Amino acid sequence: QVQLVESGGGLVQAGGSLRLSCEASGRTLSSYGMGWFRQGPGKEREFVAAINWRGDMTYYGDFVKGRFTISRDNAKNVVYLQMNSLKPEDTAVYYCAAGPWGSRADEYHYWGQGTQVTVSS
C-alpha cells in the first residue's frame, strides 16, 4: 500500500506560481511512475503530467504548454509539480497518483486526497 499526501495548493493571482508536493508513505515511490491530475468545478478529471520511476522521462497534458514541470526525488519519496504562469482556468483540485506513468487515470493504483489550487484574475 502507498499513502499519498498532496500539499502546496492555495490562492494565487493569475501569472503567479505554485509548487505542489506529493509525499508518500508505506512504500518507496521509486517503484512507481507518478502522475498529476486535476478536476475543476463541474469538469471531469484531467491529466496534467506524469514522470517515470527514474525521473528521466516526463509527459504533459496539451494545455500545459511549457508552464508546468513535474519532478521527483526518490530519496525523499516526494514528487513535485512546479506551476508557473497560472491562469484562472487552472483552478482545480490537484491530485497525485502512483502507478504507471500514462495519461489515463484508471491506470493508476493509488491516489492522494487532493489539494485545492485557486487562481484569481
Coordinates of C-alpha atoms in Angstrom, one line a residue:
Q1 CA 0.0 0.0 0.0
V2 CA 1.1 3.6 -0.7
Q3 CA -0.4 6.6 1.0
L4 CA -0.1 9.9 -0.8
V5 CA -0.5 13.3 0.6
E6 CA -0.5 16.5 -1.5
S7 CA 0.4 19.9 -0.3
G8 CA 1.3 23.3 -1.6
G9 CA -2.1 24.4 -3.0
G10 CA -3.6 27.8 -2.3
L11 CA -4.8 31.0 -3.7
V12 CA -2.6 32.8 -6.2
Q13 CA -3.1 35.6 -8.7
A14 CA -3.1 35.0 -12.5
G15 CA 0.5 34.9 -13.7
G16 CA 1.8 33.6 -10.3
S17 CA 3.4 30.3 -9.4
L18 CA 2.9 27.4 -7.0
R19 CA 4.8 24.3 -6.3
L20 CA 2.8 21.3 -5.3
S21 CA 4.3 18.4 -3.4
C22 CA 3.2 14.8 -3.1
E23 CA 4.7 12.9 -0.2
A24 CA 4.4 9.1 0.0
S25 CA 4.5 6.7 2.9
G26 CA 4.0 3.0 3.1
R27 CA 6.3 2.0 0.2
T28 CA 9.0 3.7 -1.7
L29 CA 7.9 5.7 -4.7
S30 CA 10.8 4.6 -6.7
S31 CA 8.8 1.5 -7.7
Y32 CA 6.2 3.6 -9.4
G33 CA 5.6 6.1 -12.1
M34 CA 3.8 9.1 -10.8
G35 CA 1.1 11.4 -12.3
W36 CA -0.7 14.6 -11.5
F37 CA -4.3 15.1 -12.4
R38 CA -6.8 17.8 -11.8
Q39 CA -10.5 18.3 -11.5
G40 CA -12.1 21.7 -11.9
P41 CA -15.6 22.6 -10.8
G42 CA -18.1 20.8 -13.0
K43 CA -15.4 19.2 -15.0
E44 CA -14.0 15.7 -15.4
R45 CA -10.7 14.7 -14.0
E46 CA -7.9 15.8 -16.4
F47 CA -4.4 14.5 -16.9
V48 CA -1.7 17.1 -16.1
A49 CA 1.7 15.4 -16.1
A50 CA 3.5 12.2 -15.5
I51 CA 7.0 11.0 -14.7
N52 CA 8.6 7.6 -14.9
W53 CA 10.1 5.9 -11.9
R54 CA 13.7 7.1 -12.7
G55 CA 12.6 10.6 -13.3
D56 CA 14.2 10.8 -16.8
M57 CA 11.0 10.8 -18.8
T58 CA 8.1 13.2 -18.5
Y59 CA 4.8 13.7 -20.3
Y60 CA 2.4 16.6 -20.1
G61 CA -1.2 17.4 -21.0
D62 CA -1.6 19.6 -24.0
F63 CA -2.9 22.5 -22.1
V64 CA 0.4 22.8 -20.0
K65 CA 2.4 24.3 -22.9
G66 CA 5.6 24.6 -21.0
R67 CA 4.1 26.2 -17.9
F68 CA 4.4 23.2 -15.5
T69 CA 7.3 20.9 -14.6
I70 CA 7.0 17.6 -12.9
S71 CA 9.9 16.2 -11.0
R72 CA 10.7 13.7 -8.3
D73 CA 13.1 13.0 -5.5
N74 CA 13.1 9.2 -4.8
A75 CA 15.4 9.6 -1.9
K76 CA 12.8 11.8 -0.2
N77 CA 9.8 9.9 -1.6
V78 CA 8.4 13.1 -3.0
V79 CA 7.0 14.2 -6.4
Y80 CA 6.6 17.9 -7.3
L81 CA 4.6 19.9 -9.7
Q82 CA 6.0 23.3 -10.4
M83 CA 3.3 25.5 -11.9
N84 CA 4.2 28.9 -13.5
S85 CA 2.2 31.4 -15.4
L86 CA -1.0 30.2 -13.7
K87 CA -4.3 31.1 -15.3
P88 CA -7.8 31.2 -13.8
E89 CA -8.7 28.1 -15.8
D90 CA -6.1 26.2 -13.9
T91 CA -8.3 26.4 -10.8
A92 CA -9.0 22.9 -9.7
V93 CA -8.3 20.2 -7.1
Y94 CA -4.9 18.7 -8.0
Y95 CA -4.3 15.0 -7.3
C96 CA -1.2 12.9 -7.4
A97 CA -1.3 9.3 -8.2
A98 CA 1.1 6.3 -8.3
G99 CA 1.2 3.6 -10.9
P100 CA 2.4 3.5 -14.5
W101 CA 3.2 6.9 -15.9
G102 CA 0.5 7.1 -18.5
S103 CA -2.2 9.8 -19.0
R104 CA -5.2 7.6 -18.1
A105 CA -6.5 8.0 -14.6
D106 CA -7.8 4.4 -14.5
E107 CA -4.3 3.1 -14.9
Y108 CA -3.1 4.4 -11.5
H109 CA -3.4 2.4 -8.4
Y110 CA -3.0 4.9 -5.5
W111 CA -4.4 8.4 -5.1
G112 CA -3.9 11.3 -2.7
Q113 CA -6.8 13.3 -1.3
G114 CA -6.1 16.4 -3.4
T115 CA -5.0 19.9 -2.8
Q116 CA -7.0 23.0 -4.0
V117 CA -5.5 25.5 -6.3
T118 CA -7.4 28.7 -7.0
V119 CA -6.2 31.3 -9.5
S120 CA -7.8 34.7 -9.3
S121 CA -8.0 37.0 -12.3

